[in-house]
Short mmCIF file of C-alpha atoms in Angstrom, two decimals:
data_model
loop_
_atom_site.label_atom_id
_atom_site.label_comp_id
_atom_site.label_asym_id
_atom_site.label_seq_id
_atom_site.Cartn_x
_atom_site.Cartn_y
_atom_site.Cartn_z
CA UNK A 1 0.00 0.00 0.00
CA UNK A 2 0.79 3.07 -0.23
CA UNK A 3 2.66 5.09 2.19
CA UNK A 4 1.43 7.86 4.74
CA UNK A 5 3.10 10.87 4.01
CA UNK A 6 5.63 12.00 6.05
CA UNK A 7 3.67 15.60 6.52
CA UNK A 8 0.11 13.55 7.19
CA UNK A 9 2.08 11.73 9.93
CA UNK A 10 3.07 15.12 11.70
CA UNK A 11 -0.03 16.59 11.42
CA UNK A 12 -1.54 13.56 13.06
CA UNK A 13 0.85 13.58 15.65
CA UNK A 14 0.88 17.32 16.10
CA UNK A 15 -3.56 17.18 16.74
CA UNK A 16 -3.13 15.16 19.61
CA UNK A 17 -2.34 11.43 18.30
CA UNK A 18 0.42 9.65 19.52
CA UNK A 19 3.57 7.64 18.66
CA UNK A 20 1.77 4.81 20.00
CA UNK A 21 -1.24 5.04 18.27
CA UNK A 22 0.32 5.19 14.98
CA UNK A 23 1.78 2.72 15.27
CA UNK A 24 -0.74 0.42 16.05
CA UNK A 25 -2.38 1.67 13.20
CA UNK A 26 0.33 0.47 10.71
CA UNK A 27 0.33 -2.48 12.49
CA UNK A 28 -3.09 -3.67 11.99
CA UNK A 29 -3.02 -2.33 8.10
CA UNK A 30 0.16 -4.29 7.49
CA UNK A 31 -1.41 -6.92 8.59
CA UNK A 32 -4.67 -6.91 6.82
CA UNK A 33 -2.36 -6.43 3.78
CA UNK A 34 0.16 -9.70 4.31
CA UNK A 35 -3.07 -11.87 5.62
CA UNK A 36 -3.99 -14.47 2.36
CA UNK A 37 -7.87 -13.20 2.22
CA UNK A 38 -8.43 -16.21 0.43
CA UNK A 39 -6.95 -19.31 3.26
CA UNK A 40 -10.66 -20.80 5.36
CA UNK A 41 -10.79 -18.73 8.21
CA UNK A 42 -12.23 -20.08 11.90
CA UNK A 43 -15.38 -18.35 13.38
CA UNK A 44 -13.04 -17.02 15.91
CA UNK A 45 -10.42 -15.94 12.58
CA UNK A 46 -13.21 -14.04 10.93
CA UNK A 47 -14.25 -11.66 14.32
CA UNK A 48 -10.57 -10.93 15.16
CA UNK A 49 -10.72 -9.68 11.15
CA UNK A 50 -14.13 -7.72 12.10
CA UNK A 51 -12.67 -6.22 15.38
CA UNK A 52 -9.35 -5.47 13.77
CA UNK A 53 -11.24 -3.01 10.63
CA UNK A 54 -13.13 -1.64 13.57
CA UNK A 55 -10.25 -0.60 15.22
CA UNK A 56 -7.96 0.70 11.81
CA UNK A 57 -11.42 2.36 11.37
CA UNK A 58 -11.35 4.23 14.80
CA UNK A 59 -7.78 4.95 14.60
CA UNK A 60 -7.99 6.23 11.06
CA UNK A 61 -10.58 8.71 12.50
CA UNK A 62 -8.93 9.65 15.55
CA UNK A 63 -5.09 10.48 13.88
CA UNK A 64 -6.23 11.76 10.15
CA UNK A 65 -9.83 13.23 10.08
CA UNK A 66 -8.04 16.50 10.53
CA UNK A 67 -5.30 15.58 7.82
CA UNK B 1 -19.14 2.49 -25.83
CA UNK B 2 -15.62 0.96 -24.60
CA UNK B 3 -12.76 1.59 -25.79
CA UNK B 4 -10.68 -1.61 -25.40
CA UNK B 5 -6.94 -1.08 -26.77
CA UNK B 6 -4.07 -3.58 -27.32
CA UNK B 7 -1.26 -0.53 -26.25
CA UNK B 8 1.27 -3.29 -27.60
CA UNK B 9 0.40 -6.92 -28.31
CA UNK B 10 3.69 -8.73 -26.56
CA UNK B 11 5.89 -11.54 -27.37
CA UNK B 12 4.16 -13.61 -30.23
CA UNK B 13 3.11 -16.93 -28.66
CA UNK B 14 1.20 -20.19 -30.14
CA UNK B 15 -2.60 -20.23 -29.98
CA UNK B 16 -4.51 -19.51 -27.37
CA UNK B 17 -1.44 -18.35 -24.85
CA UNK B 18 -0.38 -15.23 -23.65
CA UNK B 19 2.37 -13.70 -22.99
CA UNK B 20 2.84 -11.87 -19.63
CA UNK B 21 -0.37 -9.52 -19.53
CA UNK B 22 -0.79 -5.98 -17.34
CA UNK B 23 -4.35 -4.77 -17.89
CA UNK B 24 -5.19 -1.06 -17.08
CA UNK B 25 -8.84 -0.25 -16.40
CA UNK B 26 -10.49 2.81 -15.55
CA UNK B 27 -12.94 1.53 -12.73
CA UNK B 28 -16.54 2.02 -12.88
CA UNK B 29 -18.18 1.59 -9.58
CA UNK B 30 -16.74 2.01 -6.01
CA UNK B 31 -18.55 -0.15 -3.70
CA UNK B 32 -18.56 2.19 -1.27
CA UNK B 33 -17.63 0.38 2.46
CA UNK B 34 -16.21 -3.34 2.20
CA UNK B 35 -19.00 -5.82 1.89
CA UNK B 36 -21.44 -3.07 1.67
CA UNK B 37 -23.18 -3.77 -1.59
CA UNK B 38 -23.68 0.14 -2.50
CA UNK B 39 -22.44 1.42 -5.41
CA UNK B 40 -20.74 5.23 -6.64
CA UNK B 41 -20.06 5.73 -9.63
CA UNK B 42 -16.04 6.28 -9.89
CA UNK B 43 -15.42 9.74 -11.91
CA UNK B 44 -12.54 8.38 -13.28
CA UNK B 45 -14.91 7.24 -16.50
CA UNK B 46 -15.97 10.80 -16.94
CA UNK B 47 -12.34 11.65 -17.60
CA UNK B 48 -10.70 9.69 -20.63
CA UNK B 49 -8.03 11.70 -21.02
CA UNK B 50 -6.90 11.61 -17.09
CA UNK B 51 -7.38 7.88 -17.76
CA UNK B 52 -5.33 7.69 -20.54
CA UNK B 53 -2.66 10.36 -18.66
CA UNK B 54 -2.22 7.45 -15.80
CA UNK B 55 -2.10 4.85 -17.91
CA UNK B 56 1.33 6.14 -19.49
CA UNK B 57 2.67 7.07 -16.34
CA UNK B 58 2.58 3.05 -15.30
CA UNK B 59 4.01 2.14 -18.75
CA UNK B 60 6.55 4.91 -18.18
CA UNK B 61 7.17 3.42 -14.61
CA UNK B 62 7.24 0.03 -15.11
CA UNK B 63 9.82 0.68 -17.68
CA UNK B 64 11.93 2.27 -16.01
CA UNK B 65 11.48 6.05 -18.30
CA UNK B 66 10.14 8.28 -15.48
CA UNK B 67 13.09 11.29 -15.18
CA UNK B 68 15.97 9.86 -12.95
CA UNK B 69 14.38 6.62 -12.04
CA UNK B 70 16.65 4.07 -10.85
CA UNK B 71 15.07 0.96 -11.32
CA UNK B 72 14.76 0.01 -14.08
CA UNK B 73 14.79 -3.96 -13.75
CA UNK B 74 11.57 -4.61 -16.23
CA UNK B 75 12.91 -2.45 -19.12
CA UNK B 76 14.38 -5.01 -20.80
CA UNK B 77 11.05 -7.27 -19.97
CA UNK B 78 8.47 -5.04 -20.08
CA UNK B 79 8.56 -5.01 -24.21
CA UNK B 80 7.31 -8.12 -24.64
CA UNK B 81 4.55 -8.21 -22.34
CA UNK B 82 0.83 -7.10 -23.44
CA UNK B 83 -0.88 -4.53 -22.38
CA UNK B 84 -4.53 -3.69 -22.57
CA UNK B 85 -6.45 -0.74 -21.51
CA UNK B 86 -10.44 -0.39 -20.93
CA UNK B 87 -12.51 2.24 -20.95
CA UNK B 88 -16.11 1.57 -20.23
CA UNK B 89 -18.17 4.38 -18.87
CA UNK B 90 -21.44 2.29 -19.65
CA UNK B 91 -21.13 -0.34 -17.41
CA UNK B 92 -24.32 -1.26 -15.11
CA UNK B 93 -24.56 -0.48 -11.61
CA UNK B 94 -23.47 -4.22 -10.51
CA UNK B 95 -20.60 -5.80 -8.11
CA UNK B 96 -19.20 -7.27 -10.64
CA UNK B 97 -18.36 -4.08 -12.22
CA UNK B 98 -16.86 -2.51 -9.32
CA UNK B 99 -13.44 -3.22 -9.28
CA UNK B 100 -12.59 -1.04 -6.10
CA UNK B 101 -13.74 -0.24 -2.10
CA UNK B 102 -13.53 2.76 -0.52
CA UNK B 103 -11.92 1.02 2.94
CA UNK B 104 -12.24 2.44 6.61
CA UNK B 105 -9.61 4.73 6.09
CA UNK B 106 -8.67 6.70 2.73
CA UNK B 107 -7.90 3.89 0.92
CA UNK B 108 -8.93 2.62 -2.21
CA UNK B 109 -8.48 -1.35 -2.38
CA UNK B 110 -8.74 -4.05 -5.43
CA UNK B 111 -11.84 -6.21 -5.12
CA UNK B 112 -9.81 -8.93 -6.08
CA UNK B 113 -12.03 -11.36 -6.94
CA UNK B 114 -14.08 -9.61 -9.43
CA UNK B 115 -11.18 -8.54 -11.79
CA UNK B 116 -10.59 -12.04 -13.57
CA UNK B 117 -14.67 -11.83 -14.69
CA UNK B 118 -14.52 -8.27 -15.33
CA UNK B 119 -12.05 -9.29 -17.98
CA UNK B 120 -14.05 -12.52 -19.28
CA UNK B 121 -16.59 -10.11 -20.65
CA UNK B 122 -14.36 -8.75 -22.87
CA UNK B 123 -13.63 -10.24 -26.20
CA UNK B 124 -10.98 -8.90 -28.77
CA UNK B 125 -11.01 -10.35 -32.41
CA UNK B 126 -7.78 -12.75 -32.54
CA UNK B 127 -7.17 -12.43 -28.78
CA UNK B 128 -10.62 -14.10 -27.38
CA UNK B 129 -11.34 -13.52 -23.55
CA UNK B 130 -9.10 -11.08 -22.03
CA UNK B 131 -6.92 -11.92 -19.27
CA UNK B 132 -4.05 -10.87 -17.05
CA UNK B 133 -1.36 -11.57 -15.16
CA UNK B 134 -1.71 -8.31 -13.07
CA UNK B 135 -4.42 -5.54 -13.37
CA UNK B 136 -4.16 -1.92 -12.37
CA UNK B 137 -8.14 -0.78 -11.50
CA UNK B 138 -7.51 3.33 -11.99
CA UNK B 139 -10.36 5.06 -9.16
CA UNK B 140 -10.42 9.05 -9.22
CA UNK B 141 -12.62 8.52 -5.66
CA UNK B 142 -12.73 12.17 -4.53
CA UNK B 143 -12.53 10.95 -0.67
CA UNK B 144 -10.09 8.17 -0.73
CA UNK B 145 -6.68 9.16 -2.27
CA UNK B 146 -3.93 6.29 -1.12
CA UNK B 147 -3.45 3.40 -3.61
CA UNK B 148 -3.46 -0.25 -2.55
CA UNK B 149 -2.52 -3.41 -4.27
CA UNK B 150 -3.26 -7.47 -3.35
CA UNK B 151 -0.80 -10.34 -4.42
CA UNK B 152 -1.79 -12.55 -7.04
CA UNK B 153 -3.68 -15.93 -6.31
CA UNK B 154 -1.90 -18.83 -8.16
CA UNK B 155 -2.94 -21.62 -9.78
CA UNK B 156 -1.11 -24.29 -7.39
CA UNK B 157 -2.52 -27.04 -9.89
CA UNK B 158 -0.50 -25.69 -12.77
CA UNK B 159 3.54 -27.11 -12.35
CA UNK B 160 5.89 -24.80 -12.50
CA UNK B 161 9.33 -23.77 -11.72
CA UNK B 162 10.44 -24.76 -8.32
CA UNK B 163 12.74 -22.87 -5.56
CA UNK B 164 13.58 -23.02 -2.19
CA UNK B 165 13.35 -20.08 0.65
CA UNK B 166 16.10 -21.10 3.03
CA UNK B 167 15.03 -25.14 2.54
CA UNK B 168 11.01 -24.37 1.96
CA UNK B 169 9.84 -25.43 -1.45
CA UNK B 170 7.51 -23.24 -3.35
CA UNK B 171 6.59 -23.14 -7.15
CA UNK B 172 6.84 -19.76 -9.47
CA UNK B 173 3.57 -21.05 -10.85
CA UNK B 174 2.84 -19.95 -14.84
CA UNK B 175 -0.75 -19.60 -14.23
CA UNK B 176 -3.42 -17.67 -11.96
CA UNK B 177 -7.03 -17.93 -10.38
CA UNK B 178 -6.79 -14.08 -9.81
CA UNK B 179 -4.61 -11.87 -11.17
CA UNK B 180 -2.47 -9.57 -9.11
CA UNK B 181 -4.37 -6.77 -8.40
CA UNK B 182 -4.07 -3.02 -8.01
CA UNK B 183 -6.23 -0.38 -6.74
CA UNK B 184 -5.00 2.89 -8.26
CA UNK B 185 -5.67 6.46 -7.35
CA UNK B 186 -4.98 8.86 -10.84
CA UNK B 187 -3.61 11.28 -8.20
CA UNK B 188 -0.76 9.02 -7.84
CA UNK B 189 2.48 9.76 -8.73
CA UNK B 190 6.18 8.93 -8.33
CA UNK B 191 7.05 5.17 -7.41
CA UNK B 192 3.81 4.43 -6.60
CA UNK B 193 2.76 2.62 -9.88
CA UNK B 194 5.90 0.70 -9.03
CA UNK B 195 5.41 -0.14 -5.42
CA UNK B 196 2.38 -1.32 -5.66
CA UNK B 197 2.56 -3.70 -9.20
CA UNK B 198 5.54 -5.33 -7.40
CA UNK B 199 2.95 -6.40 -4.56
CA UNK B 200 0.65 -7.37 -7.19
CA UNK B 201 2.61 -9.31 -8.91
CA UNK B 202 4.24 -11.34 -6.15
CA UNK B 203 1.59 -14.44 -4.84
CA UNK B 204 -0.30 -14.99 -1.48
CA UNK B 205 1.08 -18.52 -2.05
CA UNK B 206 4.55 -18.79 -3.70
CA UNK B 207 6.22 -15.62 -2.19
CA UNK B 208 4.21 -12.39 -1.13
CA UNK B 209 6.04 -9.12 -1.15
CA UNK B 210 5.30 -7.18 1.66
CA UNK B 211 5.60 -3.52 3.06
CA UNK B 212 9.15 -2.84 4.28
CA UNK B 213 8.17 0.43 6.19
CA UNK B 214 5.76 -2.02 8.69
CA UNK B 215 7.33 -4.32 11.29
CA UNK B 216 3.89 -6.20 11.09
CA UNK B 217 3.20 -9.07 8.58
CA UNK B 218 5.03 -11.80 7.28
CA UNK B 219 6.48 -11.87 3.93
CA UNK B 220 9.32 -13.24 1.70
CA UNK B 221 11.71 -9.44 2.00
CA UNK B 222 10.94 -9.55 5.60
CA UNK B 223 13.08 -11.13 8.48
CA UNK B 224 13.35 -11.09 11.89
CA UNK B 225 15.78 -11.21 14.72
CA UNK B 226 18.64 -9.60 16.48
CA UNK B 227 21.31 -8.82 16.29
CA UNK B 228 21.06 -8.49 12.95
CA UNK B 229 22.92 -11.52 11.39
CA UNK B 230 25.20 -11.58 8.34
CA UNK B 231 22.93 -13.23 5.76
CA UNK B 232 19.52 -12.66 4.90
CA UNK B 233 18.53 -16.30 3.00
CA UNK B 234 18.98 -18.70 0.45
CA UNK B 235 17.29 -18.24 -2.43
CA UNK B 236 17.22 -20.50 -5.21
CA UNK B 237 20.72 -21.07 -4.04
CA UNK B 238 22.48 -17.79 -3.77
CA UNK B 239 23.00 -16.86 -0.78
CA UNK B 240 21.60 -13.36 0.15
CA UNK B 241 22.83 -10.51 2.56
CA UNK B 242 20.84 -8.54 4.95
CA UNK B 243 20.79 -5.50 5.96
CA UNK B 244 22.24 -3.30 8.48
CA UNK B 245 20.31 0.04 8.27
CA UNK B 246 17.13 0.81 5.83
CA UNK B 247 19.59 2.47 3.48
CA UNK B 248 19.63 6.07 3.05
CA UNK B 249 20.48 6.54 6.56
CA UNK B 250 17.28 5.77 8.24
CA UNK B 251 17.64 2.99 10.83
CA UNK B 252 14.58 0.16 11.88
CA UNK B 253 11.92 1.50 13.80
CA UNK B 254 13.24 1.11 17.72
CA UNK B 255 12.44 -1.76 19.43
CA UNK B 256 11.64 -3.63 16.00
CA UNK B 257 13.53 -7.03 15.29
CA UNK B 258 12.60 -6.41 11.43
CA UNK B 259 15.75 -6.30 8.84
CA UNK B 260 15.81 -6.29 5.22
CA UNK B 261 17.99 -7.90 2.35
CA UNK B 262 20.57 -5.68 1.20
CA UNK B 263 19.39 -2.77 -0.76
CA UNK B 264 20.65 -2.33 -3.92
CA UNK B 265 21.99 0.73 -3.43
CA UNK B 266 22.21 1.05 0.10
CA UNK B 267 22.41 5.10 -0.49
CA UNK B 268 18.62 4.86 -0.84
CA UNK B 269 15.85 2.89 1.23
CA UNK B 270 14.07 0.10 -1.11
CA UNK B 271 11.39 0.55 -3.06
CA UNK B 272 9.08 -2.09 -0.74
CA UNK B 273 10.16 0.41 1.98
CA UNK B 274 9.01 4.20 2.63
CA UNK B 275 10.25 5.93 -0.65
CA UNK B 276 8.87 9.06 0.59
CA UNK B 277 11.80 8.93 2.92
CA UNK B 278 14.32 9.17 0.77
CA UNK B 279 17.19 11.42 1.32
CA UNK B 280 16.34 14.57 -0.75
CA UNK B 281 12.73 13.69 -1.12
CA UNK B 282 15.03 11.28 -4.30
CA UNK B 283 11.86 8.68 -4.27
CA UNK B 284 12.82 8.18 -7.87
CA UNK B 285 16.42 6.76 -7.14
CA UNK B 286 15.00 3.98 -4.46
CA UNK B 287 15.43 0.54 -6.03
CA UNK B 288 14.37 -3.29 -5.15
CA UNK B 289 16.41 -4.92 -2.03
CA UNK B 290 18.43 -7.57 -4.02
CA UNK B 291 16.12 -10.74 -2.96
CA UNK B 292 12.53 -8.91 -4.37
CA UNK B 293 14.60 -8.01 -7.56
CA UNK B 294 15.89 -11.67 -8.53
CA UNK B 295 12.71 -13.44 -6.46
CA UNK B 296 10.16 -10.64 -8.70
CA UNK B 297 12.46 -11.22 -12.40
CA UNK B 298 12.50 -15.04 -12.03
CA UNK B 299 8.45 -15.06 -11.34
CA UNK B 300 7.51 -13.13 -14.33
CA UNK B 301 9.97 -14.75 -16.33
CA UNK B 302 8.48 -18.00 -15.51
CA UNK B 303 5.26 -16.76 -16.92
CA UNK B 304 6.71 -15.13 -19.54
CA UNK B 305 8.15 -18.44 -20.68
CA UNK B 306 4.53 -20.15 -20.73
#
């Protein structure tokens, strides 16, 4: 995927996100990227996929609305 | 009406195979949230001539012609592949014509599985069906401007040409069930074309290429440990080395055990990494580590050779 910018990144961290949030954020959109989307996933597989979007989504709000 | 074009018809095969295909659409519906069902119309197909502007920035990119790029490890390749654009502004409201979400964030992603039918319905006079190897889906979304790409799913029924990772076998397979697939924005620019066709055109199953500026995920450029050892892997068997700084200066994140394979030209951080931190803003001069070069030539030259 495509980089943040370096500039969207200091912006976010400049409106009152932090070093940790950002980087779970990269965390959980790396790995939504390197997960196959295509290997059977467990009941328990699929809601840990569910609560992870949820989270990138609340994240994504809370560090780049402003951006 | 669409406008289907053969941009160059690639390396003249027997009857009924193809050469090493890249298909660039312009997409026609968003689907607006993932798994959502609802459907925008993309403006991209209200612009031709923006479509037609990003299509020959990829062909520039991919060949290695954009002003001071460094890598240019497909120019000698890249001639005999085919390449086919679409433009279809009167496609029906359907899934099966949108080749592209709008994710949770401001991202616009493939919908993968869709892009090998989207083709089907397409039928050139001496060509049959299309097809493709990888596919670039072109969005002009007004509200989600970062471009996104998903590996190709290969045909693991197809043999191959095999190779070892550090003793594990896996198969640079000739053949797909979906094509490598890119989501991307006409606003993009710079190695991004680049970046994201080399995810695309790695495979979920037989070596994925992964993100270099995230510690997450697992992926063939991607090691961990520390200290940081000598070698990276055995590939194919060569031996590869790692490395011990992103290049350019910039060191792993702190506290990460992540390392890379050698860059290959350590003045620069690769190409899988963040190119946007390049020393000098010099995104243009970032190259493939030395594994994703010889892992991503050997893969497309297996297809080629189909």
């Amino acid at each position: 995927m495509e980089p943040v910018r370096p500039r969207d990144r200091e912006k976010a961290l400049s409106t009152g996100g932090t070093e940790a949030e950002l980087a779970e954020y990269h965390r959980l959109v790396a790995r939504r990227f390197a997960t196959n989307p295509y290997t059977p996933k467990s009941p328990d597989e699929i809601r840990a996929i569910e609560a992870r979007e949820q989270r990138i989504g609340d994240l994504h709000h809370k560090l780049f609305s402003d951006v | 009406m669409a406008n289907v074009r053969i941009v160059q018809p690639g390396a003249a095969k027997p009857r009924g195979v193809w050469p090493y295909t890249v298909c660039i659409v312009a997409n026609p519906w968003i689907e607006s949230a993932r798994n959502s069902n609802q459907f925008v119309a993309d403006p991209i197909v209200n612009n031709e001539s923006a479509f037609e502007e990003k299509v020959r920035y990829i062909l520039d990119l991919l060949g290695g012609r954009l002003p001071g790029q460094a890598e240019q490890m497909f120019a000698p390749l890249s001639p005999l592949w085919r390449i086919i654009t679409i433009f279809d502004p009167g496609r029906e409201r359907k899934g099966r014509n949108a080749l592209v979400y709008h994710d949770n964030t401001n991202m616009v992603v493939p919908r993968q599985k869709v892009f090998a039918a989207f083709l089907k319905t397409f039928r050139l006079p001496g060509f049959g069906k299309l097809r493709a190897d990888v596919m670039f889906a072109v969005s002009a979304s007004a509200t989600h401007v970062r471009s996104s790409a998903l590996a190709t799913l290969d045909d693991d029924d197809v043999p191959g040409r095999p190779f070892t990772v550090d003793g594990a076998r896996m198969v640079h397979r000739p053949q797909n069930k979906f094509p490598g697939a890119v989501a991307l924005h006409f606003r993009a620019g710079g190695m991004v074309a680049l970046h994201e066709f080399s995810h695309a055109a790695s495979s979920w199953t037989n070596g994925l290429i992964g993100d270099l500026y995230d510690d997450e995920g697992e992926a063939l450029n991607k090691r961990r440990g520390r200290p940081i050892p000598a070698a990276f892997c055995t590939y194919d068997g060569r031996s590869f080395a790692a490395a011990p700084t992103r290049g350019g200066g910039l060191p792993y994140h702190p506290g990460s055990d992540l390392f890379h394979c050698e860059q290959a030209d350590p003045a620069f951080p690769a190409l899988m990494d963040n190119y946007l931190e390049a020393a000098g803003g010099r995104a243009e001069r970032c190259r493939h580590d030395r594994l994703t070069r010889q892992f991503l030539l050997d893969r497309i030259q297996t297809i080629m050779a189909r």
